[in-house]
Short mmCIF file of C-alpha atoms in Angstrom, two decimals:
data_model
loop_
_atom_site.label_atom_id
_atom_site.label_comp_id
_atom_site.label_asym_id
_atom_site.label_seq_id
_atom_site.Cartn_x
_atom_site.Cartn_y
_atom_site.Cartn_z
CA MET G 1 0.00 0.00 0.00
CA THR G 2 1.28 3.46 -0.93
CA ALA G 3 0.12 6.95 0.07
CA ARG G 4 -0.67 8.75 -3.17
CA SER G 5 -2.79 11.84 -2.62
CA VAL G 6 -2.92 14.49 0.11
CA TYR G 7 -5.50 17.21 0.69
CA ALA G 8 -5.35 20.17 3.06
CA LEU G 9 -8.38 22.45 3.36
CA ALA G 10 -6.06 25.43 3.85
CA PHE G 11 -5.08 25.09 0.17
CA PRO G 12 -8.26 24.00 -1.64
CA SER G 13 -6.92 24.91 -5.09
CA LEU G 14 -3.73 22.86 -4.69
CA SER G 15 -3.33 19.20 -5.49
CA PHE G 16 -0.73 17.30 -3.47
CA GLY G 17 0.70 13.96 -4.55
CA LEU G 18 3.37 11.55 -3.33
CA THR G 19 5.75 9.88 -5.77
CA GLY G 20 7.42 6.50 -5.40
CA VAL G 21 6.05 3.04 -4.64
CA GLY G 22 6.48 0.75 -1.67
CA TYR G 23 8.08 1.26 1.73
CA ASN G 24 11.31 2.85 0.58
CA THR G 25 11.28 6.24 2.31
CA SER G 26 13.99 7.70 0.07
CA ASP G 27 12.20 6.81 -3.18
CA GLY G 28 9.81 9.69 -3.65
CA HIS G 29 8.75 13.09 -2.34
CA LEU G 30 5.71 15.32 -1.92
CA VAL G 31 4.75 17.48 -4.91
CA ARG G 32 2.03 20.02 -5.51
CA SER G 33 0.26 21.43 -8.55
CA THR G 34 -2.65 23.75 -9.25
CA VAL G 35 -5.45 23.56 -11.76
CA ASP G 36 -4.02 26.45 -13.79
CA ASP G 37 -0.36 25.46 -13.37
CA LYS G 38 0.17 23.66 -16.68
CA ASN G 39 2.92 23.61 -19.25
CA ILE G 40 2.61 24.20 -22.98
CA SER G 41 1.50 20.63 -23.68
CA GLY G 42 -1.39 20.97 -21.24
CA GLN G 43 0.09 18.69 -18.57
CA ARG G 44 0.35 19.72 -14.94
CA LYS G 45 3.64 21.05 -13.66
CA HIS G 46 4.67 19.67 -10.30
CA GLN G 47 6.74 21.43 -7.66
CA GLN G 48 8.30 19.68 -4.69
CA VAL G 49 7.08 20.69 -1.25
CA SER G 50 9.84 21.34 1.29
CA GLN G 51 10.21 22.90 4.71
CA HIS G 52 10.66 26.29 3.08
CA THR G 53 7.37 26.32 1.17
CA MET G 54 4.23 27.92 2.52
CA GLU G 55 2.31 24.63 2.55
CA TYR G 56 4.68 22.86 4.92
CA GLY G 57 2.95 24.09 8.11
CA ALA G 58 -0.37 22.47 7.24
CA ILE G 59 1.31 19.37 5.78
CA SER G 60 3.44 18.88 8.92
CA ALA G 61 0.28 18.94 11.05
CA LEU G 62 -1.42 16.42 8.78
CA PHE G 63 1.43 13.92 8.77
CA GLY G 64 2.17 14.65 12.42
CA VAL G 65 -1.28 13.29 13.29
CA ALA G 66 -0.75 10.34 10.94
CA SER G 67 2.51 9.49 12.71
CA VAL G 68 1.46 9.94 16.35
CA CYS G 69 -1.80 8.04 15.80
CA ASN G 70 0.15 5.08 14.50
CA ASN G 71 1.49 1.76 15.82
CA ALA G 72 3.71 0.78 12.89
CA SER G 73 7.46 1.22 12.76
CA ILE G 74 10.02 1.74 10.02
CA VAL G 75 13.69 1.43 10.91
CA ILE G 76 16.50 2.09 8.46
CA PRO G 77 19.47 0.04 9.75
CA THR G 78 23.01 1.24 9.52
CA SER G 79 24.10 -2.02 7.89
CA GLU G 80 22.31 -3.88 5.15
CA ASP G 81 23.27 -7.12 6.86
CA THR G 82 20.66 -6.45 9.55
CA ALA G 83 17.91 -5.49 7.16
CA GLU G 84 14.73 -7.48 7.37
CA GLY G 85 12.51 -5.54 5.03
CA PRO G 86 12.79 -4.50 1.40
CA LEU G 87 15.56 -2.20 0.28
CA GLY G 88 17.37 -2.31 3.59
CA THR G 89 14.40 -1.21 5.71
CA ALA G 90 13.03 -3.11 8.71
CA ILE G 91 9.26 -2.69 8.92
CA SER G 92 6.49 -3.91 11.20
CA GLY G 93 2.83 -3.03 11.45
CA GLN G 94 -0.32 -2.78 9.36
CA PRO G 95 0.10 -1.78 5.69
CA THR G 96 -2.13 1.28 6.11
CA GLU G 97 -0.08 2.67 8.99
CA LEU G 98 3.18 1.84 7.24
CA ALA G 99 2.01 3.78 4.18
CA LEU G 100 1.29 6.81 6.38
CA LEU G 101 4.77 6.71 7.93
CA VAL G 102 6.39 6.42 4.52
CA GLY G 103 4.26 9.32 3.27
CA ALA G 104 5.39 11.45 6.20
CA ALA G 105 9.03 10.66 5.46
CA LYS G 106 8.58 11.56 1.79
CA ALA G 107 6.96 14.86 2.81
CA GLY G 108 9.98 15.66 4.95
CA VAL G 109 8.07 15.43 8.25
CA PRO G 110 10.20 13.74 10.94
CA ASP G 111 8.52 11.07 13.07
CA PRO G 112 7.27 13.02 16.11
CA ARG G 113 6.55 9.99 18.31
CA PRO G 114 9.87 10.14 20.22
CA LEU G 115 8.82 13.62 21.40
CA TYR G 116 5.51 12.40 22.88
CA HIS G 117 4.38 10.23 25.75
CA ARG G 118 1.27 8.26 24.89
CA ILE G 119 -1.31 8.55 27.65
CA GLN G 120 -4.31 6.80 26.12
CA GLU G 121 -5.19 4.85 22.98
CA ILE G 122 -8.56 3.80 21.63
CA PRO G 123 -7.71 1.36 18.82
CA PHE G 124 -9.39 1.22 15.47
CA SER G 125 -12.46 -1.00 15.28
CA SER G 126 -14.75 -2.07 12.47
CA ASP G 127 -17.72 -0.43 14.18
CA ARG G 128 -16.18 2.95 15.10
CA LYS G 129 -13.86 3.09 12.05
CA ARG G 130 -11.46 5.47 13.76
CA MET G 131 -8.44 5.44 16.06
CA GLU G 132 -7.72 7.93 18.83
CA VAL G 133 -4.50 8.59 20.71
CA ARG G 134 -3.98 11.05 23.53
CA ALA G 135 -0.36 12.12 23.99
CA ARG G 136 1.58 14.90 25.65
CA PRO G 137 5.00 16.27 24.69
CA VAL G 138 7.82 14.85 26.80
CA GLY G 139 9.81 18.07 26.88
CA GLY G 140 6.81 20.40 26.89
CA ALA G 141 7.25 21.45 23.24
CA HIS G 142 5.09 20.12 20.43
CA SER G 143 6.48 18.93 17.11
CA CYS G 144 4.84 21.66 15.00
CA ALA G 145 3.29 25.09 15.39
CA ALA G 146 -0.24 23.82 14.75
CA PHE G 147 -0.08 21.47 17.73
CA THR G 148 1.35 24.20 19.96
CA LEU G 149 -1.49 26.58 19.09
CA ALA G 150 -4.08 23.83 19.58
CA ALA G 151 -2.77 23.06 23.08
CA ARG G 152 -2.97 26.74 24.06
CA ARG G 153 -6.38 27.68 22.78
CA GLN G 154 -9.55 27.52 24.80
CA LEU G 155 -12.36 25.12 24.04
CA THR G 156 -14.10 26.46 20.93
CA SER G 157 -16.68 23.75 20.38
CA PRO G 158 -20.32 24.67 21.06
CA ARG G 159 -20.61 21.28 22.80
CA LYS G 160 -18.71 22.26 25.95
CA THR G 161 -19.06 18.91 27.65
CA SER G 162 -15.39 18.26 28.32
CA VAL G 163 -12.95 19.96 30.62
CA ALA G 164 -9.96 21.55 28.90
CA VAL G 165 -6.64 19.95 29.79
CA VAL G 166 -3.67 21.88 31.13
CA ASP G 167 -0.81 19.40 30.65
CA GLY G 168 -0.36 20.23 26.97
CA SER G 169 -1.71 16.88 25.82
CA LEU G 170 -3.64 16.55 22.57
CA TYR G 171 -5.93 14.01 21.00
CA PHE G 172 -4.82 12.68 17.62
CA VAL G 173 -7.54 11.05 15.52
CA LYS G 174 -7.54 9.23 12.20
CA GLY G 175 -10.42 7.37 10.59
CA MET G 176 -13.34 7.41 8.21
CA PRO G 177 -13.73 10.90 6.68
CA GLU G 178 -17.49 11.07 7.19
CA THR G 179 -17.11 10.50 10.92
CA VAL G 180 -13.97 12.51 11.61
CA ILE G 181 -14.89 15.57 9.54
CA GLY G 182 -18.36 15.62 11.06
CA GLU G 183 -16.89 16.05 14.53
CA CYS G 184 -14.37 18.77 13.65
CA VAL G 185 -15.17 22.41 14.49
CA THR G 186 -12.05 24.00 12.98
CA TYR G 187 -9.44 23.27 10.34
CA THR G 188 -5.70 23.92 10.06
CA ALA G 189 -4.91 27.20 8.30
CA ALA G 190 -1.75 27.90 6.33
CA ASP G 191 0.02 29.34 9.38
CA GLY G 192 -0.98 26.44 11.63
CA SER G 193 -3.77 28.30 13.41
CA ALA G 194 -7.29 26.91 13.73
CA THR G 195 -9.95 28.46 11.49
CA ASN G 196 -13.66 27.92 11.93
CA LEU G 197 -14.89 25.00 9.80
CA THR G 198 -18.03 26.13 8.02
CA GLU G 199 -20.58 23.92 6.31
CA LYS G 200 -19.12 24.96 2.97
CA GLY G 201 -15.66 23.87 4.07
CA ARG G 202 -16.99 20.60 5.48
CA THR G 203 -18.83 19.90 2.22
CA ARG G 204 -15.69 20.70 0.22
CA ALA G 205 -13.59 18.29 2.31
CA LEU G 206 -16.17 15.49 2.02
CA SER G 207 -16.43 16.09 -1.73
CA GLN G 208 -12.66 15.79 -2.09
CA SER G 209 -12.74 12.60 -0.03
CA ARG G 210 -15.25 11.10 -2.42
CA ARG G 211 -13.19 12.19 -5.41
CA MET G 212 -10.20 10.34 -4.03
CA ALA G 213 -12.31 7.31 -3.23
CA ALA G 214 -13.85 7.29 -6.71
CA SER G 215 -10.36 6.90 -8.16
CA GLY G 216 -9.80 3.77 -6.07
CA LEU G 217 -7.91 5.32 -3.15
CA ARG G 218 -8.47 4.36 0.48
CA VAL G 219 -9.04 7.67 2.25
CA LEU G 220 -8.37 8.54 5.89
CA ALA G 221 -9.10 11.84 7.61
CA MET G 222 -6.75 13.30 10.25
CA ALA G 223 -7.71 15.55 13.15
CA TYR G 224 -6.29 16.80 16.45
CA GLY G 225 -7.38 18.89 19.38
CA PRO G 226 -7.22 19.42 23.16
CA THR G 227 -10.42 17.40 23.59
CA LEU G 228 -12.57 15.18 21.41
CA ASP G 229 -15.19 17.95 21.39
CA ASP G 230 -12.74 20.51 20.00
CA LEU G 231 -11.09 18.77 17.03
CA THR G 232 -9.25 20.50 14.22
CA PHE G 233 -9.43 18.95 10.78
CA ALA G 234 -5.85 18.43 9.52
CA GLY G 235 -6.55 16.95 6.08
CA LEU G 236 -6.99 13.79 4.02
CA VAL G 237 -4.58 11.11 2.86
CA GLY G 238 -5.48 8.81 -0.03
CA MET G 239 -3.67 5.47 -0.21
CA GLU G 240 -3.44 3.14 -3.17
CA ASP G 241 -3.70 -0.61 -2.67
CA PRO G 242 -3.51 -1.94 -6.24
CA PRO G 243 -4.66 -5.47 -7.08
CA ARG G 244 -1.90 -8.02 -7.08
CA GLU G 245 -0.57 -9.39 -10.33
CA GLY G 246 -2.93 -11.95 -11.83
CA VAL G 247 -5.96 -11.05 -9.68
CA ILE G 248 -7.94 -9.50 -12.54
CA GLU G 249 -7.39 -12.52 -14.79
CA ALA G 250 -8.23 -14.88 -11.91
CA VAL G 251 -11.52 -13.12 -11.17
CA GLN G 252 -12.45 -13.15 -14.85
CA GLN G 253 -11.68 -16.86 -15.07
CA LEU G 254 -13.78 -17.61 -11.99
CA ARG G 255 -16.71 -15.65 -13.37
CA ARG G 256 -16.47 -17.44 -16.71
CA GLY G 257 -16.53 -20.70 -14.76
CA GLY G 258 -19.79 -19.78 -13.06
CA VAL G 259 -18.31 -18.73 -9.70
CA SER G 260 -19.78 -15.57 -8.17
CA VAL G 261 -17.06 -13.33 -6.71
CA LEU G 262 -18.23 -10.94 -3.98
CA MET G 263 -16.20 -8.21 -2.26
CA LEU G 264 -16.68 -7.36 1.42
CA THR G 265 -14.74 -4.31 2.59
CA GLY G 266 -14.70 -1.63 5.21
CA ASP G 267 -13.88 1.04 2.62
CA SER G 268 -16.32 3.63 1.34
CA LYS G 269 -18.74 2.95 -1.48
CA ASP G 270 -16.78 4.96 -4.03
CA THR G 271 -13.52 3.18 -3.21
CA ALA G 272 -15.19 -0.22 -3.17
CA LEU G 273 -16.90 0.25 -6.53
CA ALA G 274 -13.74 1.62 -8.16
CA ILE G 275 -11.67 -1.34 -6.98
CA ALA G 276 -14.43 -3.79 -7.91
CA ARG G 277 -14.54 -2.43 -11.44
CA ARG G 278 -10.78 -2.54 -11.72
CA CYS G 279 -10.75 -6.18 -10.59
CA SER G 280 -13.68 -7.09 -12.90
CA ILE G 281 -15.86 -8.06 -9.94
CA ILE G 282 -18.53 -5.83 -11.47
CA GLY G 283 -18.81 -5.09 -15.16
CA GLY G 284 -18.75 -7.48 -18.07
CA ASN G 285 -16.36 -10.42 -18.17
CA GLY G 286 -13.06 -9.29 -19.56
CA GLU G 287 -13.91 -5.68 -18.82
CA SER G 288 -11.47 -3.89 -16.54
CA PHE G 289 -11.81 -0.45 -15.03
CA ASP G 290 -9.00 1.91 -15.87
CA ASP G 291 -8.88 4.93 -13.60
CA SER G 292 -5.34 5.98 -14.41
CA THR G 293 -6.63 8.87 -16.48
CA ILE G 294 -8.89 10.27 -13.75
CA ASP G 295 -7.75 13.62 -12.43
CA ILE G 296 -9.13 13.79 -8.91
CA SER G 297 -8.21 17.44 -8.56
CA SER G 298 -10.04 18.54 -11.67
CA ASP G 299 -13.15 20.64 -11.20
CA ASP G 300 -14.75 18.74 -14.06
CA PHE G 301 -14.68 15.49 -12.11
CA HIS G 302 -17.98 14.75 -10.40
CA PRO G 303 -18.03 11.89 -7.87
CA SER G 304 -21.00 9.62 -7.57
CA SER G 305 -23.93 11.08 -5.72
CA HIS G 306 -25.31 9.58 -2.56
CA ASN G 307 -28.79 10.40 -3.76
CA PRO G 308 -30.57 7.00 -4.07
CA MET G 309 -32.00 7.91 -7.47
CA ASP G 310 -28.60 8.96 -8.81
CA ASP G 311 -26.96 5.86 -7.36
CA LEU G 312 -28.93 3.70 -9.78
CA GLU G 313 -26.38 4.73 -12.39
CA PHE G 314 -23.40 4.06 -10.14
CA GLY G 315 -23.97 0.51 -8.99
CA ALA G 316 -26.61 0.88 -6.30
CA GLY G 317 -28.03 -2.45 -7.44
CA LEU G 318 -24.58 -4.00 -7.11
CA ALA G 319 -23.57 -2.59 -3.72
CA LEU G 320 -24.96 -2.56 -0.19
CA SER G 321 -23.56 -0.97 2.95
CA GLY G 322 -23.33 -2.49 6.39
CA GLU G 323 -25.95 -0.01 7.58
CA GLN G 324 -28.33 -1.17 4.86
CA LEU G 325 -27.71 -4.80 5.81
CA ASP G 326 -28.69 -4.00 9.39
CA ALA G 327 -31.99 -2.61 8.14
CA ILE G 328 -32.89 -5.88 6.35
CA ARG G 329 -34.74 -8.49 8.36
CA PRO G 330 -32.74 -11.75 8.72
CA GLU G 331 -35.41 -13.83 7.02
CA ASN G 332 -35.34 -11.52 4.00
CA LEU G 333 -31.58 -11.15 3.77
CA THR G 334 -31.07 -14.09 1.39
CA ASP G 335 -33.41 -12.64 -1.23
CA SER G 336 -32.21 -9.08 -0.71
CA ILE G 337 -28.55 -9.74 -1.49
CA MET G 338 -29.10 -11.69 -4.70
CA GLY G 339 -27.23 -9.89 -7.48
CA VAL G 340 -25.23 -7.70 -5.08
CA ARG G 341 -21.48 -8.10 -5.54
CA VAL G 342 -19.99 -5.35 -3.38
CA PHE G 343 -20.60 -4.85 0.33
CA TYR G 344 -18.93 -1.76 1.82
CA ARG G 345 -18.53 -0.37 5.34
CA VAL G 346 -19.16 -3.84 6.73
CA ALA G 347 -18.35 -5.14 10.21
CA PRO G 348 -17.48 -8.74 11.20
CA ARG G 349 -21.11 -9.47 12.07
CA HIS G 350 -22.13 -8.55 8.52
CA LYS G 351 -19.63 -11.01 7.06
CA LEU G 352 -21.05 -13.84 9.17
CA ALA G 353 -24.63 -12.89 8.25
CA LEU G 354 -23.79 -12.85 4.53
CA VAL G 355 -22.10 -16.25 4.70
CA ARG G 356 -25.14 -17.80 6.37
CA ALA G 357 -27.55 -16.08 3.97
CA LEU G 358 -25.72 -17.47 0.94
CA GLN G 359 -25.68 -20.94 2.52
CA ARG G 360 -29.44 -20.78 3.04
CA HIS G 361 -29.73 -20.08 -0.67
CA GLY G 362 -27.95 -23.37 -1.34
CA ASP G 363 -24.60 -21.90 -2.36
CA ILE G 364 -21.22 -23.34 -1.42
CA VAL G 365 -19.42 -20.40 0.18
CA ALA G 366 -15.65 -19.95 0.21
CA MET G 367 -14.57 -17.06 2.43
CA THR G 368 -11.13 -15.43 2.39
CA GLY G 369 -9.74 -13.44 5.31
CA ASP G 370 -6.61 -12.64 7.26
CA GLY G 371 -7.66 -10.80 10.42
CA VAL G 372 -8.96 -11.76 13.83
CA ASN G 373 -12.34 -10.25 12.95
CA ASP G 374 -12.65 -12.65 10.00
CA ALA G 375 -12.41 -15.77 12.18
CA THR G 376 -16.14 -16.25 12.75
CA ALA G 377 -16.99 -15.93 9.05
CA LEU G 378 -14.09 -18.23 8.09
CA LYS G 379 -15.35 -20.85 10.53
CA ALA G 380 -18.95 -20.61 9.31
CA ALA G 381 -18.08 -20.79 5.59
CA ASP G 382 -18.05 -24.12 3.77
CA ILE G 383 -14.42 -23.40 2.84
CA GLY G 384 -12.56 -20.92 5.01
CA ILE G 385 -9.41 -19.61 3.31
CA ALA G 386 -6.80 -17.75 5.37
CA MET G 387 -3.67 -15.98 4.25
CA GLY G 388 -0.47 -17.81 5.18
CA ARG G 389 1.92 -14.85 5.13
CA GLY G 390 -0.13 -11.88 6.25
CA GLY G 391 -2.85 -13.73 8.13
CA THR G 392 -3.19 -13.88 11.91
CA ASP G 393 -2.92 -17.13 13.84
CA VAL G 394 -6.58 -16.87 14.80
CA ALA G 395 -7.64 -16.71 11.15
CA LYS G 396 -5.41 -19.66 10.24
CA GLU G 397 -6.85 -21.80 13.05
CA ALA G 398 -10.43 -21.01 11.99
CA ALA G 399 -9.83 -21.63 8.27
CA ASP G 400 -9.97 -24.90 6.37
CA VAL G 401 -7.32 -23.88 3.85
CA VAL G 402 -4.25 -21.65 4.29
CA LEU G 403 -2.74 -20.01 1.21
CA ALA G 404 1.00 -20.26 1.65
CA ASP G 405 1.66 -17.59 -1.00
CA ASP G 406 -1.30 -15.25 -0.24
CA ASN G 407 -2.08 -15.38 -3.95
CA PHE G 408 -5.69 -15.20 -5.13
CA THR G 409 -4.70 -17.00 -8.33
CA THR G 410 -4.06 -20.11 -6.24
CA ILE G 411 -7.79 -20.28 -5.49
CA THR G 412 -8.55 -20.30 -9.21
CA LYS G 413 -6.11 -23.16 -9.74
CA ALA G 414 -7.68 -25.07 -6.84
CA VAL G 415 -11.17 -24.68 -8.30
CA ALA G 416 -9.97 -25.92 -11.70
CA GLU G 417 -8.15 -28.81 -10.04
CA GLY G 418 -11.30 -29.78 -8.16
CA LYS G 419 -13.38 -29.79 -11.34
CA GLY G 420 -10.74 -31.88 -13.10
CA ILE G 421 -10.52 -34.43 -10.27
CA PHE G 422 -14.29 -34.87 -10.15
CA PHE G 423 -14.51 -35.26 -13.93
CA ASN G 424 -11.72 -37.86 -13.94
CA ILE G 425 -13.37 -39.77 -11.08
CA ARG G 426 -16.47 -40.14 -13.21
CA ASN G 427 -14.40 -41.34 -16.16
CA PHE G 428 -12.65 -43.85 -13.88
CA LEU G 429 -15.97 -45.16 -12.58
CA ALA G 430 -17.48 -45.41 -16.07
CA PHE G 431 -14.55 -47.53 -17.28
CA GLN G 432 -14.43 -49.74 -14.19
CA LEU G 433 -18.17 -50.33 -14.12
CA SER G 434 -18.34 -51.16 -17.83
CA THR G 435 -15.62 -53.86 -17.59
CA SER G 436 -16.99 -55.24 -14.33
CA PHE G 437 -20.54 -55.35 -15.68
CA ALA G 438 -19.28 -57.04 -18.86
CA ALA G 439 -17.38 -59.78 -16.98
CA LEU G 440 -20.28 -60.39 -14.63
CA SER G 441 -22.80 -60.50 -17.48
CA ILE G 442 -20.68 -62.94 -19.53
CA GLU G 443 -20.47 -65.40 -16.65
CA SER G 444 -24.13 -64.93 -15.80
CA VAL G 445 -25.30 -65.62 -19.35
CA ALA G 446 -23.07 -68.72 -19.66
CA THR G 447 -24.31 -70.11 -16.36
CA LEU G 448 -27.95 -69.32 -17.13
CA PHE G 449 -27.90 -71.20 -20.45
CA GLY G 450 -25.62 -74.02 -19.25
CA LEU G 451 -22.79 -73.00 -21.57
CA PRO G 452 -19.09 -73.40 -20.80
CA SER G 453 -17.49 -70.41 -19.07
CA PRO G 454 -15.87 -68.08 -21.62
CA LEU G 455 -13.44 -66.81 -18.97
CA ASN G 456 -11.34 -68.90 -16.64
CA ALA G 457 -9.88 -67.73 -13.35
CA MET G 458 -6.57 -66.60 -14.84
CA GLN G 459 -8.31 -64.55 -17.50
CA ILE G 460 -10.49 -62.81 -14.92
CA LEU G 461 -7.42 -61.98 -12.79
CA TRP G 462 -5.62 -60.75 -15.90
CA ILE G 463 -8.54 -58.45 -16.73
CA ASN G 464 -8.70 -57.03 -13.20
CA ILE G 465 -4.95 -56.50 -12.78
CA ILE G 466 -3.63 -55.67 -16.25
CA MET G 467 -6.54 -54.52 -18.39
CA ASP G 468 -8.49 -52.57 -15.73
CA GLY G 469 -5.84 -51.09 -13.44
CA PRO G 470 -3.46 -49.11 -15.68
CA PRO G 471 -6.13 -47.73 -18.06
CA ALA G 472 -8.31 -46.67 -15.13
CA GLN G 473 -5.40 -44.94 -13.42
CA SER G 474 -4.56 -43.15 -16.66
CA LEU G 475 -8.11 -41.86 -16.86
CA GLY G 476 -7.80 -40.58 -13.29
CA VAL G 477 -4.88 -38.26 -14.15
CA GLU G 478 -5.89 -37.35 -17.69
CA PRO G 479 -5.70 -33.60 -18.51
CA VAL G 480 -9.15 -32.08 -18.45
CA ASP G 481 -10.65 -30.27 -21.41
CA GLU G 482 -10.98 -26.49 -21.10
CA ARG G 483 -14.73 -26.76 -21.54
CA ILE G 484 -14.96 -28.79 -18.35
CA LEU G 485 -12.92 -26.24 -16.41
CA SER G 486 -15.13 -23.37 -17.60
CA ALA G 487 -18.37 -25.22 -16.86
CA ARG G 488 -20.61 -24.00 -14.07
CA PRO G 489 -19.97 -25.55 -10.64
CA ARG G 490 -22.08 -28.57 -9.80
CA LYS G 491 -24.47 -28.65 -6.88
CA ALA G 492 -23.28 -30.31 -3.70
CA SER G 493 -26.25 -32.67 -3.86
CA ASP G 494 -25.39 -33.94 -7.35
CA PRO G 495 -24.47 -37.66 -7.18
CA ILE G 496 -21.27 -39.05 -8.67
CA LEU G 497 -23.19 -41.91 -10.32
CA THR G 498 -25.68 -40.21 -12.58
CA ARG G 499 -28.15 -41.83 -14.94
CA ALA G 500 -26.07 -40.78 -17.93
CA LEU G 501 -22.95 -42.40 -16.44
CA LEU G 502 -24.76 -45.66 -15.63
CA PHE G 503 -26.30 -45.74 -19.11
CA ARG G 504 -22.86 -45.29 -20.68
CA ALA G 505 -21.40 -48.04 -18.49
CA ILE G 506 -24.24 -50.48 -19.26
CA THR G 507 -24.15 -49.88 -23.01
CA SER G 508 -20.34 -50.33 -23.03
CA ALA G 509 -20.71 -53.53 -20.97
CA ALA G 510 -23.38 -54.87 -23.36
CA LEU G 511 -21.13 -54.25 -26.37
CA ILE G 512 -18.15 -55.95 -24.66
CA MET G 513 -20.32 -58.92 -23.66
CA PHE G 514 -21.77 -59.32 -27.15
CA LEU G 515 -18.42 -59.24 -28.90
CA THR G 516 -16.77 -61.55 -26.35
CA LEU G 517 -19.53 -64.20 -26.61
CA LYS G 518 -19.53 -63.92 -30.41
CA VAL G 519 -15.79 -64.59 -30.56
CA PHE G 520 -15.98 -67.41 -27.97
CA PHE G 521 -18.80 -69.39 -29.65
CA LYS G 522 -17.71 -68.72 -33.21
#
């Protein structure tokens, strides 16, 4: 995951971006551009943001919050021999928090955590969708001017329900933009001071959040303040989590094979739909969503509306939120989710409810997950699939299958292998039954009519050992035709011995019996 886009309400006409990919802190920097700042060819001109530019005060506050409200760590060792991570960097923590730390380093904002003593932490949860940290400066001085001014000011929120603190401590908050921005009363100005956050400014920030999300970015809002009732909006950070290599082709192959691929995510609707289109989870088979040409800072870009009537054109019939799932009665959930492929802003309880609803519909459900919160859904699914590298021990214990390489393509190969094995088992049974029926029928007919036995004991043993064994084993490992692999999955209740298979075995046995008796009595 990589931090890509940054937004500060103090500079609404500026577009900030982060270059570089991965967790290498030296590979990239923070750049800015304006709508009118274009070269002769019409392309945007980018300028690097440094400590000497006017935007650095607001940017330092934004990434200061992202760093303090963070449990990840990035250590650049002095010797490459001690490196554990890529490019000589030792890393630990969640990908989202690592991306924020790397983004802060690229922006030239030093990690302020050594300057603070953490007093309290309320961790991120799927229900609250935010993380809060209360910390005070160890030496009495804050890491940036914005934090210093915030610690000095009086409580400005109209909801004066909390007592202002006097130890210089601040609350640092990161989380879902809709929640965080809604609780902010001010925003960080260019000089680091707090300016009143009007409804127009709040709408502008939410609109920018949706623009980022519509381009497939995972967006987090940052805020800080002396109390949770007096928060200052610091800005937005959009992070890119591109699909792994081969995922798009794997999803397309699964859909061609009749497998329904659903996406359950805690991201916003715009982010979820953009990623789903890019991965071909929604849209026609073979159709991919290319958002590389989208300019999220352009005034001509209009994100999807949250008006229900307008959403009909932006996948409302393909997406449901966790809040909407809560409003559906359990007995109606199975029918209500038919045709829906994207579920956004979901909690662990929603995942479990969806698994059980699909099972009531008669579907065989395979659930993938890697976190502790996924354990209940993994356990309830017919096939629980955990990630071997990035998955938690709880998820691995609850799952039936563990992907050693964390590669979604492996699931596609497993599905194809399962279809091939089942098809070859039927071929094996058809061959074995036809020869066994033929031998039994030959002896039965000879005994019934008082004729001499066409087969003696040695011949019967020869048939069972030499003529049946090797050919049957060859049929069991025979490469399967592509048409079989792309066929729709069978129902779990379908028997191995079908009428068509028995008819084929009986007709083959009758032909063998007729020819054998004809040769014997000729």
